[in-house]
Tab-separated table of C-alpha atoms in Angstrom:
chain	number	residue	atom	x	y	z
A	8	UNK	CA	3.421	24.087	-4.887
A	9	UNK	CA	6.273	22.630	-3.122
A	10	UNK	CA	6.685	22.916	0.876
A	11	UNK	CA	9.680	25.175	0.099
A	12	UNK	CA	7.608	27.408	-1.418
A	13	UNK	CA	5.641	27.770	1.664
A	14	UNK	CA	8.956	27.855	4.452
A	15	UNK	CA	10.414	31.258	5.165
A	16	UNK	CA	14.247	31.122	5.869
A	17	UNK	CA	15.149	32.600	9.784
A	18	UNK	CA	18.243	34.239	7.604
A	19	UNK	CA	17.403	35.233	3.880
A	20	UNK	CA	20.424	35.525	1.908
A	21	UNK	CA	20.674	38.122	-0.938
A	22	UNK	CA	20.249	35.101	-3.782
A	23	UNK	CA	16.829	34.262	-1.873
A	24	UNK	CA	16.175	38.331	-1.896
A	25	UNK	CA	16.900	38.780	-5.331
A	26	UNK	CA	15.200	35.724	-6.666
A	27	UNK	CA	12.003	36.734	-4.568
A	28	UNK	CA	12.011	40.111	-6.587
A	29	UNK	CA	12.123	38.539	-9.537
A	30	UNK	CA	9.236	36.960	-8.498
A	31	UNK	CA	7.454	39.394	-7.584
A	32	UNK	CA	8.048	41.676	-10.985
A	33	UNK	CA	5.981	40.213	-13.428
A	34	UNK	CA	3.000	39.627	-11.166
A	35	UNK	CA	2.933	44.006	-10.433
A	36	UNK	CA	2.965	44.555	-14.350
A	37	UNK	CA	-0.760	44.845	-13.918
A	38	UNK	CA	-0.605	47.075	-11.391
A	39	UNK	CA	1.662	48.975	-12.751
A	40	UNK	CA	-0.350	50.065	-15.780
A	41	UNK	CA	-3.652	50.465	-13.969
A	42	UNK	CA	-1.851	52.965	-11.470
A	43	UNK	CA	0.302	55.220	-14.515
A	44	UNK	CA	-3.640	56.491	-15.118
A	45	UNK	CA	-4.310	57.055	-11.988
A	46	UNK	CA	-1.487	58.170	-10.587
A	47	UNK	CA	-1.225	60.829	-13.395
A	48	UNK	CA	-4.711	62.149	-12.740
A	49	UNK	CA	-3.024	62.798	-9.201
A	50	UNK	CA	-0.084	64.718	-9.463
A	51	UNK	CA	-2.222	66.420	-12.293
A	52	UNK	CA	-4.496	67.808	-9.491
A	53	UNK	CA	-2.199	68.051	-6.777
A	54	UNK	CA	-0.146	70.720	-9.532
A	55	UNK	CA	-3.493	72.504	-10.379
A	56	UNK	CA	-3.885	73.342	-6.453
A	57	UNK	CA	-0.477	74.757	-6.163
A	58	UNK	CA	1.101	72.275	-4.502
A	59	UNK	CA	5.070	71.421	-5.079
A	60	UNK	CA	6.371	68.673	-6.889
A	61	UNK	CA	7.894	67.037	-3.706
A	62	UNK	CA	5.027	67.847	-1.682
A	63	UNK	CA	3.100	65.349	-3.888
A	64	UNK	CA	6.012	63.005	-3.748
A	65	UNK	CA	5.492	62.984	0.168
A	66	UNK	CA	1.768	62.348	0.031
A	67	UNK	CA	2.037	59.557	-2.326
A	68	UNK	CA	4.735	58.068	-0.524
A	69	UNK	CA	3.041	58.699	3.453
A	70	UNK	CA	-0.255	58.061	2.748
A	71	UNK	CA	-0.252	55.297	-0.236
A	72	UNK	CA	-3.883	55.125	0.109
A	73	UNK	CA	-5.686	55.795	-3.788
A	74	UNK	CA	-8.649	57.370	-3.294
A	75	UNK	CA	-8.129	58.628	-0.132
A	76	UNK	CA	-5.671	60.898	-1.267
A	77	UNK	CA	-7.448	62.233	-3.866
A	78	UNK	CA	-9.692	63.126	-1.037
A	79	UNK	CA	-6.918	64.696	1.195
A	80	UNK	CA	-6.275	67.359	-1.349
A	81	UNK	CA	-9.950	68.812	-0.744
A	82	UNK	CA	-9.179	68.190	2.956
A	83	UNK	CA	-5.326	70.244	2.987
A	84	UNK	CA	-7.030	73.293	1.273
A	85	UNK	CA	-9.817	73.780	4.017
A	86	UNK	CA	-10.029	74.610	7.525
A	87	UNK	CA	-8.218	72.147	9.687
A	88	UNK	CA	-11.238	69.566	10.741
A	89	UNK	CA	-9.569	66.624	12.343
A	90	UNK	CA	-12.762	64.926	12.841
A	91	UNK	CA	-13.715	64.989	9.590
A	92	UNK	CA	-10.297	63.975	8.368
A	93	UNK	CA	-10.813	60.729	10.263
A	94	UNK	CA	-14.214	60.178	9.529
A	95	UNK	CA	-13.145	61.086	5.815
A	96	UNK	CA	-10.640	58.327	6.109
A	97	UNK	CA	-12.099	55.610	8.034
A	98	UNK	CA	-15.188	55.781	5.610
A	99	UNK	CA	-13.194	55.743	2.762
A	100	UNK	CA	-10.657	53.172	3.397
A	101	UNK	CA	-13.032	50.642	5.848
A	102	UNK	CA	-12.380	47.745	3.636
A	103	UNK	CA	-8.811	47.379	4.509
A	104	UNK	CA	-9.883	46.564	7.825
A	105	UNK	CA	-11.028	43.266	6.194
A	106	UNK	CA	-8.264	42.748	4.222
A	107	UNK	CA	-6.010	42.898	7.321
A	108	UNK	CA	-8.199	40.172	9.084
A	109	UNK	CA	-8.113	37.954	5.619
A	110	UNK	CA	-4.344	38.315	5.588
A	111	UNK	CA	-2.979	37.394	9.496
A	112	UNK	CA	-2.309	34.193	8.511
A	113	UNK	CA	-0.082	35.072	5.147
A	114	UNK	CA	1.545	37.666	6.983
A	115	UNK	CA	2.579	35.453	9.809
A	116	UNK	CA	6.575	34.595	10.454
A	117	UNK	CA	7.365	37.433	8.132
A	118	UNK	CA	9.459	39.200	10.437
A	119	UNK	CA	10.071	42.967	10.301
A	120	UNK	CA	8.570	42.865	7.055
A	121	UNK	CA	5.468	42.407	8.258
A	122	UNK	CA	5.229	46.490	9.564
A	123	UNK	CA	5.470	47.514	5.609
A	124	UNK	CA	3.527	44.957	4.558
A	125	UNK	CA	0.722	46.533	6.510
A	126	UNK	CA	1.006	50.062	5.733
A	127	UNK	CA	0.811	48.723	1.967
A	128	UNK	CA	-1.981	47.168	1.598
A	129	UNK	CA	-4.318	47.556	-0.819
A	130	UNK	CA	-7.027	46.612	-2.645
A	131	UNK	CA	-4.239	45.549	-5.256
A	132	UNK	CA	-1.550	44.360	-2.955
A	133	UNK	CA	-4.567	42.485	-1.459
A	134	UNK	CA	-5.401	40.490	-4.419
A	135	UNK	CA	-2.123	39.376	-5.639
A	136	UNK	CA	-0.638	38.518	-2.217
A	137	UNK	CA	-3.657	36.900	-1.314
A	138	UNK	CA	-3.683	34.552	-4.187
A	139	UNK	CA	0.439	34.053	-4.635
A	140	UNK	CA	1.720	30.804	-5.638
A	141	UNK	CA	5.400	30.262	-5.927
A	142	UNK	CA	6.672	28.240	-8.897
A	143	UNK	CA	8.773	25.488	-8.302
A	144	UNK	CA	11.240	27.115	-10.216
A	145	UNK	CA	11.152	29.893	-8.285
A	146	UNK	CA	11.152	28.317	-5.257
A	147	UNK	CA	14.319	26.555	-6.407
A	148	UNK	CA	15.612	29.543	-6.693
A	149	UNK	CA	15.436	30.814	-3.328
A	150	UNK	CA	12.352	33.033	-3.658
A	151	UNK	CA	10.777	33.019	-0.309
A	152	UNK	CA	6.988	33.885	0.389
A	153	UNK	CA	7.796	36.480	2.873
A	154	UNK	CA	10.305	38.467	0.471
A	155	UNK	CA	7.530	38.042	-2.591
A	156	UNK	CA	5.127	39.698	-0.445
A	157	UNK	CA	7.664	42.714	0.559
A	158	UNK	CA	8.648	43.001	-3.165
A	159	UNK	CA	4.919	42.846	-4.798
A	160	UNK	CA	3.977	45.743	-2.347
A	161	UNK	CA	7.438	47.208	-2.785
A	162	UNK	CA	6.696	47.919	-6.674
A	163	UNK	CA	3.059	48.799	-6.176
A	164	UNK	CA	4.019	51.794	-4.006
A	165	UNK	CA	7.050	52.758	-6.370
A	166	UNK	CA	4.806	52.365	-9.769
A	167	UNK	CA	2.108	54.898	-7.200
A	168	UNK	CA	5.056	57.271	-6.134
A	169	UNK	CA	6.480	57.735	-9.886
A	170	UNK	CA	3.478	58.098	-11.390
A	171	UNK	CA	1.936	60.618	-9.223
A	172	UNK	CA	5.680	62.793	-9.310
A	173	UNK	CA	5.269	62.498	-13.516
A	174	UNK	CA	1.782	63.781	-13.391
A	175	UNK	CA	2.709	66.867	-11.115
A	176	UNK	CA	5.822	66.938	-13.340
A	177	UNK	CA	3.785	67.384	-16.545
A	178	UNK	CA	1.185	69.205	-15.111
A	179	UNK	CA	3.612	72.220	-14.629
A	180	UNK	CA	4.684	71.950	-18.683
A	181	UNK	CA	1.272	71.358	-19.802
A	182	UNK	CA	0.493	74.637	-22.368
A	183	UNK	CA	-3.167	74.504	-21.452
A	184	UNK	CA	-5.541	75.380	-18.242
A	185	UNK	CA	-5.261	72.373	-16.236
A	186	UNK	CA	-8.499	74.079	-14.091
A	187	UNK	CA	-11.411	71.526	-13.336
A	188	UNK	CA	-9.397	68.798	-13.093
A	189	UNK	CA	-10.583	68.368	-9.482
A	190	UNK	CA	-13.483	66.915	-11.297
A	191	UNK	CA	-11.727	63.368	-11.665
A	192	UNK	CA	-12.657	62.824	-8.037
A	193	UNK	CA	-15.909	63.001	-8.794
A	194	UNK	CA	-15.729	61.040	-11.552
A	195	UNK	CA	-13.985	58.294	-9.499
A	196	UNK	CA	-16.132	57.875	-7.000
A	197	UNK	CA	-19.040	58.004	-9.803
A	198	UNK	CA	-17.475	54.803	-11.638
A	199	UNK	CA	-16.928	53.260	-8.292
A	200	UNK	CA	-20.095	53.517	-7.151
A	201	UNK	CA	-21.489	52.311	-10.706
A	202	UNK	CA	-19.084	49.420	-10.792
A	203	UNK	CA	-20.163	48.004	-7.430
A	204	UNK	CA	-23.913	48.665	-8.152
A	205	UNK	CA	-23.117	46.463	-11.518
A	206	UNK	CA	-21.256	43.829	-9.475
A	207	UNK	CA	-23.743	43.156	-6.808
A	208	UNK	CA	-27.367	42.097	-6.752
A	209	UNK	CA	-28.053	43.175	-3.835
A	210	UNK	CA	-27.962	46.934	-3.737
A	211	UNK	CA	-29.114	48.051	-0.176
A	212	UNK	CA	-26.052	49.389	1.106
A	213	UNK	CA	-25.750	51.976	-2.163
A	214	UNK	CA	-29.281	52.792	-1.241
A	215	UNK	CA	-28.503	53.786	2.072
A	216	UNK	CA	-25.601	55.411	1.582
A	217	UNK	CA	-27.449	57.435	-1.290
A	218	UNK	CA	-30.575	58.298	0.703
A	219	UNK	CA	-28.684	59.188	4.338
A	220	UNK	CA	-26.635	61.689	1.993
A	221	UNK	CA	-29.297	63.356	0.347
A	222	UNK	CA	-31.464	63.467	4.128
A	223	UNK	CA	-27.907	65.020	5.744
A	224	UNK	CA	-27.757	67.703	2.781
A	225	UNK	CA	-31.048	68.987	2.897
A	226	UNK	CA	-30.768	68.793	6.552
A	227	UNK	CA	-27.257	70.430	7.130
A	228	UNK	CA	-26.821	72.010	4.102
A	229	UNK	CA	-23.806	71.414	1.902
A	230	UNK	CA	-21.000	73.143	3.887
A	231	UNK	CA	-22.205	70.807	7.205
A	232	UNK	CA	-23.706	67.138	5.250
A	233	UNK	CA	-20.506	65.302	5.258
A	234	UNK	CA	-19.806	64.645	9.278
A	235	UNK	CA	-23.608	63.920	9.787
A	236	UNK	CA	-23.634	61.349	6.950
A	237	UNK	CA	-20.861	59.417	7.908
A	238	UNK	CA	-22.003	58.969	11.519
A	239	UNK	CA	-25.286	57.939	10.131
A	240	UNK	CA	-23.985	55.409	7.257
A	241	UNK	CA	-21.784	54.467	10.220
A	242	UNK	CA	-24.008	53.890	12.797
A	243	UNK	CA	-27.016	52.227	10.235
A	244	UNK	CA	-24.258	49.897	8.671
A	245	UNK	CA	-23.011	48.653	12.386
A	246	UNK	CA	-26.824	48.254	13.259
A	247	UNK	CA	-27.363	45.843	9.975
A	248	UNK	CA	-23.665	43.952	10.327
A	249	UNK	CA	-24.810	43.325	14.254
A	250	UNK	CA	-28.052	42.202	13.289
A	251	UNK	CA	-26.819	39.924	10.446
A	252	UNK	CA	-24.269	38.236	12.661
A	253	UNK	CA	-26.823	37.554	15.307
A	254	UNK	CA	-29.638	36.283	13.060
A	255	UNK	CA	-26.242	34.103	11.466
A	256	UNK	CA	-25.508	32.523	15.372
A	257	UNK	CA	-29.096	32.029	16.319
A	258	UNK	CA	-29.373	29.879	12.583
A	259	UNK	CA	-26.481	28.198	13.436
A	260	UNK	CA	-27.469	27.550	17.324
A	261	UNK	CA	-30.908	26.450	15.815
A	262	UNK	CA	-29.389	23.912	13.594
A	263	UNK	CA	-27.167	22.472	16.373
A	264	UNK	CA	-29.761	21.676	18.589
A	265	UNK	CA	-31.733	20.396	15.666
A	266	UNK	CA	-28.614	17.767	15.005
A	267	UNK	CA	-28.703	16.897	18.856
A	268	UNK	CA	-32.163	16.411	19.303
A	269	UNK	CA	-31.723	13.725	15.876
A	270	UNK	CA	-28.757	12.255	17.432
């Protein structure tokens, strides 16, 4: 990579705009056919609640979240709970939190840009701006980091909008029952759950998250589990994470006064 690459212009001109979208393009291809699927499962279900085509253009374009608005359709259809709404959300979407921290630095100097680079984050966003590399020939070009990053997340929210409006487009034209499609949520969260419990060795945080739910519905029963279980996977998981990261500074303390005592 060249230090071009890597310097972000105080004035971009439209050749260094339009080379950084070219960029940009071929590394959201992925994206691009990974969210048609799931994009069309949503507008699918948001059309088999009721809801208008451009209300689900809206919600695709406000929220741009993935699974949490799969989740907001449940929440629009019930009594209005706005603790549970950000509960719902904070649960669900926690990770980006991370993300955010992991990408200060990359997001730095980027100007304005930097406001919608935020809101777009994802867990795909995430992994392709956290990993760009600008080609010398693209640097020569004009492409600029700061405009690659605007463009990749620019795509990935138009390949989420689209999709979503062609599934609630569809949906309406379909000549069979589109009822129990609401089931796909399930099934995401099923294969997500699976995926990570395939992924890691370690597997206490599915266990807890599995055994606090099951306490809270026998507890609460299943119109009242969901608040109850959230505060408690909350509450256990900031008990562990505190723990961890004091048993991590009293190993590292340890091993500094280890090296001074040596020294």
């Amino acid at each position: 990579m060249t230090e071009k690459s890597d310097h972000i212009p105080r004035h971009d001109t439209r050749t260094s705009i339009l080379s950084s979208a070219r960029a940009a393009f071929p590394l959201t291809l992925p994206i691009a056919f990974a969210w048609f699927f799931l994009g069309l499962s949503y507008g699918l279900l948001m059309e088999s609640k009721g809801f208008p085509h451009w209300y689900t253009a809206l919600m695709a374009t406000v929220i741009f979240a993935g699974s949490l608005e799969f989740v907001t359709v449940d929440l629009l259809l019930s009594v209005f709970n706005p603790l549970l709404a950000f509960l719902m959300a904070l649960m669900v979407n926690a990770r980006f939190l991370f993300y955010g921290l992991a990408m200060l630095t990359k997001y730095r100097g980027t100007g304005p840009k930097k406001w919608y680079l935020i809101f777009g984050l994802t867990d795909e966003t995430f992994a392709v701006n956290s990993s760009l590399e600008i080609s010398e020939r693209d640097a020569a070009r004009g492409a600029s980091r700061g405009w690659v990053y605007f463009f990749v997340t620019f795509f990935s929210h138009g390949y989420w909008v689209l999709s979503s409006l062609f599934g609630s487009l569809i949906g309406a034209s379909l000549p069979f029952s589109t009822r129990g499609i609401d089931f796909v949520l399930t099934a995401m969260f099923v294969t997500i759950f699976l995926d990570e419990w395939l992924k890691t060795r370690r597997h206490s945080s599915a266990a807890i998250g599995v055994l606090v739910s099951l306490g809270c519905l026998l507890v609460f029963g299943p119109n009242a589990f969901l608040i109850p279980t959230m505060l408690g996977m909350l509450a256990i998981f900031s008990v562990l994470y505190w723990r961890r990261s004091a048993s991590s500074a009293s190993s590292a303390n340890s091993s500094s006064s280890s090296k001074d005592l040596l020294s």
